[in-house]
């Protein structure tokens, strides 16, 4: 008679969390702020897709006017070079549909988290399909995709903004509906985010980053007339300094709030916004300017073009 000495399986599941395993199995992909030292970004250099814009169709794609392709590429390259000069690895979405000129605005495609990317589903149909090639690029790099917005949800990545590891602003409006926002919130809470600041984006605006942005660990720049009191109050309660950008041309035309922090207290912003720039510098922020005049024809600027893939934790 054969004696059985082992009954059942003798292996047990690893009990490490995904976040603990991520650096070993996937790589260094992390974001819990808008200001931690920037390490990796995902961008889309304007390609032949922007050539389809003309006076006859630019309103369909929510553009102000057609771009000069060479000028747009030059301005995009100059921003990428600023990133590289500050130690940032610039990755690209190499392939894109020929009929998706807005694809250069990569922030809308990705909302990055401490555990990987949330791939977004854009609010306007003229952009849907871009996310397929964004997901392809993320997969090539080894960035985990923790969620793709699905069902009846839609959410642009620029409708979310990190405040700290436990706090995120989530906006709803023309580019993010309740279903999409709830999908993002569910993933964030699963990762330990305990505070959601809700922001109803006003009629006529697409995203948060035209109205509010974070320049330092405890410094926010915002357009005071269209940022809800309850949002600002929660920042003040967290000891934030509030810089009020009030020059309408700089905010609405030149996208002065649409900047990217390279590290806490150091930003790159669109050139030609002296009032907003001087207010930030007076608050101790180091400002680098770069020309965005051609890119602005697509109603976007620096923050819009940049999907964060890796930032140092700020805490």
GROMACS .gro file of C-alpha atoms in nm:
model
  315
    1UNK     CA    1   0.000   0.000   0.000
    2UNK     CA    2   0.134   0.341  -0.106
    3UNK     CA    3   0.149   0.591   0.174
    4UNK     CA    4   0.051   0.948   0.078
    5UNK     CA    5   0.269   1.195   0.265
    6UNK     CA    6   0.162   1.515   0.087
    7UNK     CA    7  -0.203   1.603   0.050
    8UNK     CA    8  -0.320   1.912  -0.133
    9UNK     CA    9  -0.108   2.186  -0.279
   10UNK     CA   10   0.188   2.304  -0.081
   11UNK     CA   11   0.228   2.652  -0.221
   12UNK     CA   12   0.078   2.973  -0.094
   13UNK     CA   13   0.006   3.303  -0.264
   14UNK     CA   14   0.254   3.587  -0.211
   15UNK     CA   15   0.107   3.846   0.021
   16UNK     CA   16   0.307   4.145  -0.101
   17UNK     CA   17   0.098   4.439  -0.219
   18UNK     CA   18   0.098   4.540  -0.584
   19UNK     CA   19   0.268   4.870  -0.498
   20UNK     CA   20   0.552   4.684  -0.324
   21UNK     CA   21   0.600   4.456  -0.623
   22UNK     CA   22   0.567   4.724  -0.890
   23UNK     CA   23   0.931   4.850  -0.896
   24UNK     CA   24   1.066   4.494  -0.911
   25UNK     CA   25   0.825   4.355  -1.168
   26UNK     CA   26   0.725   4.656  -1.379
   27UNK     CA   27   0.969   4.943  -1.319
   28UNK     CA   28   0.963   5.287  -1.163
   29UNK     CA   29   0.619   5.423  -1.248
   30UNK     CA   30   0.457   5.638  -0.981
   31UNK     CA   31   0.266   5.961  -0.934
   32UNK     CA   32   0.100   6.104  -0.623
   33UNK     CA   33   0.136   6.477  -0.690
   34UNK     CA   34   0.161   6.749  -0.952
   35UNK     CA   35   0.496   6.867  -0.814
   36UNK     CA   36   0.720   6.577  -0.709
   37UNK     CA   37   1.048   6.564  -0.903
   38UNK     CA   38   0.948   6.473  -1.259
   39UNK     CA   39   1.124   6.162  -1.393
   40UNK     CA   40   0.927   6.028  -1.692
   41UNK     CA   41   0.662   6.170  -1.925
   42UNK     CA   42   0.464   6.040  -2.220
   43UNK     CA   43   0.413   6.278  -2.515
   44UNK     CA   44   0.291   6.274  -2.873
   45UNK     CA   45   0.496   6.489  -3.112
   46UNK     CA   46   0.252   6.657  -3.354
   47UNK     CA   47   0.243   6.444  -3.667
   48UNK     CA   48   0.060   6.438  -3.995
   49UNK     CA   49  -0.270   6.413  -3.805
   50UNK     CA   50  -0.263   6.789  -3.740
   51UNK     CA   51  -0.242   6.856  -4.114
   52UNK     CA   52  -0.611   6.773  -4.151
   53UNK     CA   53  -0.716   7.087  -3.965
   54UNK     CA   54  -0.852   7.362  -4.191
   55UNK     CA   55  -1.079   7.663  -4.166
   56UNK     CA   56  -1.364   7.428  -4.260
   57UNK     CA   57  -1.330   7.178  -3.976
   58UNK     CA   58  -1.129   7.324  -3.688
   59UNK     CA   59  -1.441   7.380  -3.479
   60UNK     CA   60  -1.521   7.006  -3.493
   61UNK     CA   61  -1.196   6.936  -3.313
   62UNK     CA   62  -1.235   7.233  -3.073
   63UNK     CA   63  -0.942   7.427  -3.218
   64UNK     CA   64  -0.905   7.802  -3.258
   65UNK     CA   65  -0.726   7.778  -3.593
   66UNK     CA   66  -0.505   7.545  -3.798
   67UNK     CA   67  -0.146   7.507  -3.677
   68UNK     CA   68   0.167   7.553  -3.881
   69UNK     CA   69   0.305   7.198  -3.860
   70UNK     CA   70   0.674   7.292  -3.853
   71UNK     CA   71   0.620   7.559  -3.585
   72UNK     CA   72   0.408   7.327  -3.372
   73UNK     CA   73   0.673   7.055  -3.391
   74UNK     CA   74   0.947   7.304  -3.304
   75UNK     CA   75   0.761   7.427  -2.995
   76UNK     CA   76   0.687   7.071  -2.890
   77UNK     CA   77   1.053   6.976  -2.932
   78UNK     CA   78   1.165   7.276  -2.728
   79UNK     CA   79   0.944   7.170  -2.439
   80UNK     CA   80   1.073   6.813  -2.461
   81UNK     CA   81   1.429   6.947  -2.450
   82UNK     CA   82   1.353   7.147  -2.136
   83UNK     CA   83   1.231   6.826  -1.977
   84UNK     CA   84   1.546   6.642  -2.080
   85UNK     CA   85   1.767   6.923  -1.949
   86UNK     CA   86   1.605   6.867  -1.610
   87UNK     CA   87   1.664   6.493  -1.610
   88UNK     CA   88   1.324   6.384  -1.740
   89UNK     CA   89   1.294   6.080  -1.966
   90UNK     CA   90   1.067   6.173  -2.256
   91UNK     CA   91   0.873   5.882  -2.408
   92UNK     CA   92   0.652   5.907  -2.713
   93UNK     CA   93   0.333   5.762  -2.854
   94UNK     CA   94   0.485   5.674  -3.190
   95UNK     CA   95   0.169   5.570  -3.376
   96UNK     CA   96  -0.162   5.750  -3.399
   97UNK     CA   97  -0.472   5.772  -3.618
   98UNK     CA   98  -0.445   6.020  -3.904
   99UNK     CA   99  -0.778   6.176  -3.807
  100UNK     CA  100  -0.699   6.255  -3.443
  101UNK     CA  101  -0.521   6.596  -3.438
  102UNK     CA  102  -0.580   6.641  -3.064
  103UNK     CA  103  -0.357   6.342  -2.985
  104UNK     CA  104  -0.069   6.572  -2.888
  105UNK     CA  105  -0.265   6.663  -2.573
  106UNK     CA  106  -0.156   6.353  -2.386
  107UNK     CA  107  -0.268   6.453  -2.036
  108UNK     CA  108  -0.624   6.384  -2.144
  109UNK     CA  109  -0.538   6.023  -2.225
  110UNK     CA  110  -0.366   5.925  -1.900
  111UNK     CA  111  -0.430   5.987  -1.534
  112UNK     CA  112  -0.128   5.847  -1.354
  113UNK     CA  113  -0.145   5.692  -1.006
  114UNK     CA  114   0.097   5.535  -0.756
  115UNK     CA  115   0.023   5.193  -0.908
  116UNK     CA  116   0.000   5.263  -1.280
  117UNK     CA  117  -0.201   5.442  -1.545
  118UNK     CA  118  -0.572   5.498  -1.578
  119UNK     CA  119  -0.637   5.509  -1.953
  120UNK     CA  120  -0.910   5.760  -2.021
  121UNK     CA  121  -1.210   5.776  -2.251
  122UNK     CA  122  -1.242   6.127  -2.390
  123UNK     CA  123  -1.553   6.334  -2.354
  124UNK     CA  124  -1.568   6.433  -2.721
  125UNK     CA  125  -1.616   6.170  -2.990
  126UNK     CA  126  -1.363   6.341  -3.219
  127UNK     CA  127  -1.091   6.214  -2.983
  128UNK     CA  128  -1.204   5.863  -2.906
  129UNK     CA  129  -0.967   5.603  -3.043
  130UNK     CA  130  -0.654   5.793  -2.938
  131UNK     CA  131  -0.644   5.586  -2.620
  132UNK     CA  132  -0.577   5.264  -2.810
  133UNK     CA  133  -0.234   5.392  -2.918
  134UNK     CA  134  -0.170   5.541  -2.576
  135UNK     CA  135  -0.231   5.198  -2.423
  136UNK     CA  136   0.003   5.046  -2.679
  137UNK     CA  137   0.280   5.287  -2.577
  138UNK     CA  138   0.222   5.223  -2.208
  139UNK     CA  139   0.242   4.850  -2.269
  140UNK     CA  140   0.565   4.888  -2.462
  141UNK     CA  141   0.719   5.081  -2.174
  142UNK     CA  142   0.592   4.840  -1.909
  143UNK     CA  143   0.360   5.085  -1.735
  144UNK     CA  144   0.076   4.894  -1.565
  145UNK     CA  145  -0.271   4.989  -1.686
  146UNK     CA  146  -0.484   4.966  -1.375
  147UNK     CA  147  -0.806   5.082  -1.541
  148UNK     CA  148  -0.954   5.181  -1.875
  149UNK     CA  149  -1.263   5.399  -1.844
  150UNK     CA  150  -1.550   5.195  -1.981
  151UNK     CA  151  -1.927   5.151  -1.990
  152UNK     CA  152  -2.115   5.478  -2.006
  153UNK     CA  153  -1.827   5.665  -1.844
  154UNK     CA  154  -1.604   5.926  -1.995
  155UNK     CA  155  -1.320   6.108  -1.826
  156UNK     CA  156  -1.034   6.322  -1.957
  157UNK     CA  157  -0.715   6.292  -1.752
  158UNK     CA  158  -0.700   6.670  -1.711
  159UNK     CA  159  -1.018   6.646  -1.502
  160UNK     CA  160  -0.812   6.494  -1.221
  161UNK     CA  161  -0.537   6.662  -1.018
  162UNK     CA  162  -0.325   6.531  -0.730
  163UNK     CA  163  -0.293   6.737  -0.413
  164UNK     CA  164  -0.108   6.482  -0.200
  165UNK     CA  165  -0.091   6.105  -0.158
  166UNK     CA  166  -0.432   6.095   0.009
  167UNK     CA  167  -0.606   6.381  -0.173
  168UNK     CA  168  -0.718   6.425  -0.534
  169UNK     CA  169  -0.937   6.684  -0.705
  170UNK     CA  170  -1.184   6.523  -0.944
  171UNK     CA  171  -1.377   6.747  -1.179
  172UNK     CA  172  -1.696   6.676  -1.367
  173UNK     CA  173  -1.835   6.869  -1.661
  174UNK     CA  174  -1.816   6.864  -2.039
  175UNK     CA  175  -1.519   6.624  -2.041
  176UNK     CA  176  -1.596   6.399  -1.744
  177UNK     CA  177  -1.933   6.260  -1.644
  178UNK     CA  178  -2.044   6.115  -1.311
  179UNK     CA  179  -1.986   5.755  -1.420
  180UNK     CA  180  -1.633   5.823  -1.543
  181UNK     CA  181  -1.544   6.021  -1.230
  182UNK     CA  182  -1.675   5.740  -1.009
  183UNK     CA  183  -1.459   5.486  -1.193
  184UNK     CA  184  -1.151   5.699  -1.128
  185UNK     CA  185  -1.247   5.755  -0.766
  186UNK     CA  186  -1.296   5.382  -0.710
  187UNK     CA  187  -0.946   5.302  -0.831
  188UNK     CA  188  -0.792   5.581  -0.625
  189UNK     CA  189  -0.966   5.471  -0.306
  190UNK     CA  190  -0.839   5.119  -0.367
  191UNK     CA  191  -0.488   5.271  -0.359
  192UNK     CA  192  -0.537   5.456  -0.032
  193UNK     CA  193  -0.673   5.793  -0.144
  194UNK     CA  194  -0.909   5.899   0.132
  195UNK     CA  195  -1.004   6.255   0.034
  196UNK     CA  196  -1.175   6.348  -0.294
  197UNK     CA  197  -1.224   6.719  -0.357
  198UNK     CA  198  -1.513   6.756  -0.599
  199UNK     CA  199  -1.495   7.034  -0.856
  200UNK     CA  200  -1.786   7.117  -1.086
  201UNK     CA  201  -1.608   7.253  -1.394
  202UNK     CA  202  -1.799   7.561  -1.519
  203UNK     CA  203  -1.987   7.573  -1.845
  204UNK     CA  204  -1.749   7.677  -2.121
  205UNK     CA  205  -1.442   7.513  -1.968
  206UNK     CA  206  -1.304   7.169  -2.046
  207UNK     CA  207  -1.051   7.083  -1.777
  208UNK     CA  208  -0.915   7.171  -1.435
  209UNK     CA  209  -0.575   7.283  -1.565
  210UNK     CA  210  -0.719   7.594  -1.726
  211UNK     CA  211  -0.847   7.704  -1.386
  212UNK     CA  212  -0.615   7.562  -1.119
  213UNK     CA  213  -0.268   7.410  -1.095
  214UNK     CA  214  -0.012   7.321  -0.829
  215UNK     CA  215   0.328   7.495  -0.839
  216UNK     CA  216   0.482   7.378  -0.510
  217UNK     CA  217   0.402   7.131  -0.236
  218UNK     CA  218   0.178   7.387  -0.068
  219UNK     CA  219   0.122   7.649  -0.341
  220UNK     CA  220  -0.173   7.654  -0.581
  221UNK     CA  221  -0.225   7.895  -0.870
  222UNK     CA  222  -0.585   7.952  -0.969
  223UNK     CA  223  -0.837   8.171  -1.147
  224UNK     CA  224  -1.039   8.294  -0.848
  225UNK     CA  225  -1.361   8.379  -1.029
  226UNK     CA  226  -1.429   8.027  -1.153
  227UNK     CA  227  -1.283   7.799  -0.887
  228UNK     CA  228  -1.549   7.705  -0.630
  229UNK     CA  229  -1.506   7.839  -0.278
  230UNK     CA  230  -1.535   7.488  -0.132
  231UNK     CA  231  -1.234   7.376  -0.338
  232UNK     CA  232  -1.017   7.669  -0.230
  233UNK     CA  233  -1.127   7.630   0.132
  234UNK     CA  234  -1.006   7.271   0.140
  235UNK     CA  235  -0.666   7.382   0.009
  236UNK     CA  236  -0.643   7.661   0.265
  237UNK     CA  237  -0.732   7.412   0.538
  238UNK     CA  238  -0.429   7.213   0.418
  239UNK     CA  239  -0.206   7.522   0.463
  240UNK     CA  240  -0.178   7.604   0.094
  241UNK     CA  241  -0.069   7.944  -0.030
  242UNK     CA  242  -0.314   8.062  -0.297
  243UNK     CA  243  -0.184   8.266  -0.592
  244UNK     CA  244  -0.468   8.438  -0.777
  245UNK     CA  245  -0.411   8.469  -1.151
  246UNK     CA  246  -0.642   8.747  -1.269
  247UNK     CA  247  -0.520   8.868  -1.608
  248UNK     CA  248  -0.796   8.745  -1.838
  249UNK     CA  249  -0.589   8.742  -2.156
  250UNK     CA  250  -0.311   8.546  -1.988
  251UNK     CA  251  -0.553   8.293  -1.843
  252UNK     CA  252  -0.798   8.249  -2.129
  253UNK     CA  253  -0.580   8.312  -2.435
  254UNK     CA  254  -0.221   8.235  -2.331
  255UNK     CA  255  -0.296   7.953  -2.083
  256UNK     CA  256  -0.083   8.093  -1.802
  257UNK     CA  257  -0.211   7.833  -1.553
  258UNK     CA  258  -0.138   7.546  -1.792
  259UNK     CA  259   0.214   7.484  -1.661
  260UNK     CA  260   0.407   7.178  -1.542
  261UNK     CA  261   0.613   7.154  -1.225
  262UNK     CA  262   0.957   7.006  -1.288
  263UNK     CA  263   1.004   6.969  -0.913
  264UNK     CA  264   0.856   7.140  -0.609
  265UNK     CA  265   0.873   7.515  -0.664
  266UNK     CA  266   1.010   7.503  -1.020
  267UNK     CA  267   0.778   7.518  -1.321
  268UNK     CA  268   0.779   7.554  -1.698
  269UNK     CA  269   0.499   7.777  -1.829
  270UNK     CA  270   0.383   7.934  -2.157
  271UNK     CA  271   0.579   8.247  -2.247
  272UNK     CA  272   0.416   8.588  -2.259
  273UNK     CA  273   0.231   8.587  -1.926
  274UNK     CA  274   0.417   8.850  -1.719
  275UNK     CA  275   0.146   8.912  -1.460
  276UNK     CA  276   0.100   8.546  -1.366
  277UNK     CA  277   0.475   8.487  -1.382
  278UNK     CA  278   0.556   8.778  -1.149
  279UNK     CA  279   0.300   8.660  -0.893
  280UNK     CA  280   0.451   8.314  -0.889
  281UNK     CA  281   0.804   8.446  -0.861
  282UNK     CA  282   0.698   8.672  -0.573
  283UNK     CA  283   0.578   8.355  -0.398
  284UNK     CA  284   0.920   8.192  -0.444
  285UNK     CA  285   0.846   7.986  -0.753
  286UNK     CA  286   1.122   7.948  -1.014
  287UNK     CA  287   0.974   8.000  -1.360
  288UNK     CA  288   1.100   7.880  -1.698
  289UNK     CA  289   0.915   8.007  -2.004
  290UNK     CA  290   0.873   7.848  -2.345
  291UNK     CA  291   0.684   7.959  -2.655
  292UNK     CA  292   0.345   7.792  -2.697
  293UNK     CA  293   0.192   8.035  -2.947
  294UNK     CA  294   0.135   7.774  -3.219
  295UNK     CA  295   0.026   7.493  -2.986
  296UNK     CA  296  -0.231   7.726  -2.830
  297UNK     CA  297  -0.426   7.719  -3.156
  298UNK     CA  298  -0.545   7.376  -3.042
  299UNK     CA  299  -0.674   7.515  -2.709
  300UNK     CA  300  -0.396   7.345  -2.515
  301UNK     CA  301  -0.050   7.408  -2.374
  302UNK     CA  302   0.222   7.253  -2.159
  303UNK     CA  303   0.019   7.066  -1.898
  304UNK     CA  304  -0.218   6.943  -2.169
  305UNK     CA  305   0.070   6.793  -2.370
  306UNK     CA  306   0.231   6.608  -2.081
  307UNK     CA  307   0.122   6.276  -1.933
  308UNK     CA  308   0.318   6.213  -1.615
  309UNK     CA  309   0.449   5.858  -1.579
  310UNK     CA  310   0.687   5.896  -1.286
  311UNK     CA  311   0.730   6.156  -1.016
  312UNK     CA  312   0.915   6.125  -0.688
  313UNK     CA  313   0.680   6.098  -0.388
  314UNK     CA  314   0.642   6.438  -0.223
  315UNK     CA  315   0.595   6.315   0.135
   0.00000   0.00000   0.00000
